GROMACS .gro file of C-alpha atoms in nm:
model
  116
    1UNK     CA    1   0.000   0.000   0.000
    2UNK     CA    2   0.122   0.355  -0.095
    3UNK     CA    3   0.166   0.651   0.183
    4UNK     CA    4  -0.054   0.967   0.105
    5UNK     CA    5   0.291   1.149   0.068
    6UNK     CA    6   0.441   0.899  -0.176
    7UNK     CA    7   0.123   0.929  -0.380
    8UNK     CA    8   0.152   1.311  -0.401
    9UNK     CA    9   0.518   1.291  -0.500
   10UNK     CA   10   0.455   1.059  -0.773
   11UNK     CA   11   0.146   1.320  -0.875
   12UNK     CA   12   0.415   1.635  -0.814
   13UNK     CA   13   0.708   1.450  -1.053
   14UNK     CA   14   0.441   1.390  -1.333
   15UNK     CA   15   0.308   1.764  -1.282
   16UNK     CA   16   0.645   1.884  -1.344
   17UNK     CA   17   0.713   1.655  -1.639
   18UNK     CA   18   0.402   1.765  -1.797
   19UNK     CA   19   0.488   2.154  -1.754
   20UNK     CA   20   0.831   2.141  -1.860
   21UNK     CA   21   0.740   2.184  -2.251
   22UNK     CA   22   0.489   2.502  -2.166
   23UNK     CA   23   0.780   2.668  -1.983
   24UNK     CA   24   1.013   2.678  -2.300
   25UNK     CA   25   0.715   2.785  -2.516
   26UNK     CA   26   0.640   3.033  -2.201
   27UNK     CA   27   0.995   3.157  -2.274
   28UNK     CA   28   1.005   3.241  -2.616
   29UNK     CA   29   1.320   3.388  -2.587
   30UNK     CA   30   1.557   3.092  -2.578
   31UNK     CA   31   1.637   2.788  -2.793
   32UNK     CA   32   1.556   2.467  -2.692
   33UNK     CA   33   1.915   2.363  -2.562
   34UNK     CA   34   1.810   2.715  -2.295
   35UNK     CA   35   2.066   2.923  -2.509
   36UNK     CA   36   1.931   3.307  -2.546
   37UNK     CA   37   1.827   3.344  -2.892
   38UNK     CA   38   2.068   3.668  -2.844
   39UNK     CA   39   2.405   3.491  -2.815
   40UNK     CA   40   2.528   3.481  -2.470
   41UNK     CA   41   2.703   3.721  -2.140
   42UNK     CA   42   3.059   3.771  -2.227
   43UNK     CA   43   3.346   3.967  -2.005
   44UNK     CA   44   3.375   4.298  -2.086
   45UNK     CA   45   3.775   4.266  -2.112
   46UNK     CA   46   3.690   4.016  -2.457
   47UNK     CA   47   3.557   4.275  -2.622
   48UNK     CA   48   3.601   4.351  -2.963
   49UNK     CA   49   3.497   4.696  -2.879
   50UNK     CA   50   3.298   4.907  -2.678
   51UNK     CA   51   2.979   5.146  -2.775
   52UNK     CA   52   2.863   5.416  -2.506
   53UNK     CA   53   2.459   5.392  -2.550
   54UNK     CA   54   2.463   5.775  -2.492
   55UNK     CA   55   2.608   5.853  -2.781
   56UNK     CA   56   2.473   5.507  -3.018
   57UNK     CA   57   2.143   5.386  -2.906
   58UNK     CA   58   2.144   5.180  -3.182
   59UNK     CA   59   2.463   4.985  -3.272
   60UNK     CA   60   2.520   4.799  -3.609
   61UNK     CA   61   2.669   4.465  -3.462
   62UNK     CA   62   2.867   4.193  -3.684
   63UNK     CA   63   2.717   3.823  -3.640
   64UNK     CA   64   2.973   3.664  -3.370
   65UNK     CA   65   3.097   4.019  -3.252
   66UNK     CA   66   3.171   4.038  -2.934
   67UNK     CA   67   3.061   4.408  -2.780
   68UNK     CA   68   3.064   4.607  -2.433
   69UNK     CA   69   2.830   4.845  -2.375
   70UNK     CA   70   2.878   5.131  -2.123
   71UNK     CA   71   2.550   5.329  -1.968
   72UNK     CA   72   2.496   5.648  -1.856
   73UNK     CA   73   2.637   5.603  -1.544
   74UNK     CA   74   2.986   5.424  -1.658
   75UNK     CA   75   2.855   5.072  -1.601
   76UNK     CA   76   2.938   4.815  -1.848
   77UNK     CA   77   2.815   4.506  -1.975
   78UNK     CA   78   2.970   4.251  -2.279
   79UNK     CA   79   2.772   4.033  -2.520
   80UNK     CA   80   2.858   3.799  -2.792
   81UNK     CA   81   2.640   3.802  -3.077
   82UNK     CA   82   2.648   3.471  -3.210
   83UNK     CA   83   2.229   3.358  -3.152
   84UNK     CA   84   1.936   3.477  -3.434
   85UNK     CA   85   2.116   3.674  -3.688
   86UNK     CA   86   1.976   3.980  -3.932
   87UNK     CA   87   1.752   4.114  -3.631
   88UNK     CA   88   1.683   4.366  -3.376
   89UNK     CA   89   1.826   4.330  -3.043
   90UNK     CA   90   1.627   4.523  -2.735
   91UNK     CA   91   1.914   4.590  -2.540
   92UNK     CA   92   1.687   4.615  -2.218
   93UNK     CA   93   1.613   4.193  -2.259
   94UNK     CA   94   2.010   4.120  -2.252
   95UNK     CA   95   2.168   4.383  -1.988
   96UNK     CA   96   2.201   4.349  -1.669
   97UNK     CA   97   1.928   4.485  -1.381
   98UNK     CA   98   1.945   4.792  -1.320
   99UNK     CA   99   2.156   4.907  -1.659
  100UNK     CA  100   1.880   5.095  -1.823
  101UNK     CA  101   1.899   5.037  -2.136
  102UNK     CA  102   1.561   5.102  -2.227
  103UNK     CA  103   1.558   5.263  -2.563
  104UNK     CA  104   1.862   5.093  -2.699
  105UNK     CA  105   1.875   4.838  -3.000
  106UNK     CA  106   2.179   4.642  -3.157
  107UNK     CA  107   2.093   4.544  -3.468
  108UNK     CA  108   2.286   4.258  -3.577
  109UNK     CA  109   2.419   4.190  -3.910
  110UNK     CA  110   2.391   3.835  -4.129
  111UNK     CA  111   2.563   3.476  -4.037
  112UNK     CA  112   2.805   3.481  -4.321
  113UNK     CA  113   2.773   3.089  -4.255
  114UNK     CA  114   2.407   3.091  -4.374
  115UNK     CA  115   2.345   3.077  -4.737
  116UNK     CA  116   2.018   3.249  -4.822
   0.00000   0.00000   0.00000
């Protein structure tokens, strides 16, 4: 005979199981492997170069660059641009908390590996 608590695990696990697919639909913003359709963090010190928002809200960014970004305020943050190419990135989805990046787009150039 099963325990009450056993049964309710066993009802929790398959819950969970059930879910997971909805979450990465949920998402939207990720690939099914959880890589950002963006590309991914980098450190600021691999940085091809770096592109103060104040003064270029909206970069032109080579597929696979690697870019920092400074803010108003001096902070920085690096990305490498090697997700989705030929789009639009909001910077706002990819900084940090609390960067404020709010109006800023990257828009980032073609995979020179894709043959369209």
């Amino acid at each position: 005979m099963q325990s009450p608590s056993s049964s309710l695990l066993r009802l929790s696990a398959a819950l969970v199981v059930a879910a997971a697919p909805a979450v990465g639909f949920a998402a939207g913003e990720t690939f099914m492997n959880g890589q950002s359709i963006y590309g991914q963090p980098a450190a600021v010190s691999s940085a091809a170069r770096v592109v103060n928002l104040a003064q270029a809200p909206r970069p032109n960014i080579a597929y696979g660059e690697t870019v920092a970004f400074r803010g108003d305020a001096g902070q920085q943050f690096a990305w490498t641009f090697n997700g989705l190419d030929q789009r639009g990135v909001d910077l706002a989805k990819i900084a940090p908390p609390g960067f404020g990046a709010k109006s800023a787009v990257a828009y980032v150039g073609r995979d020179p590996s894709n043959r369209r």
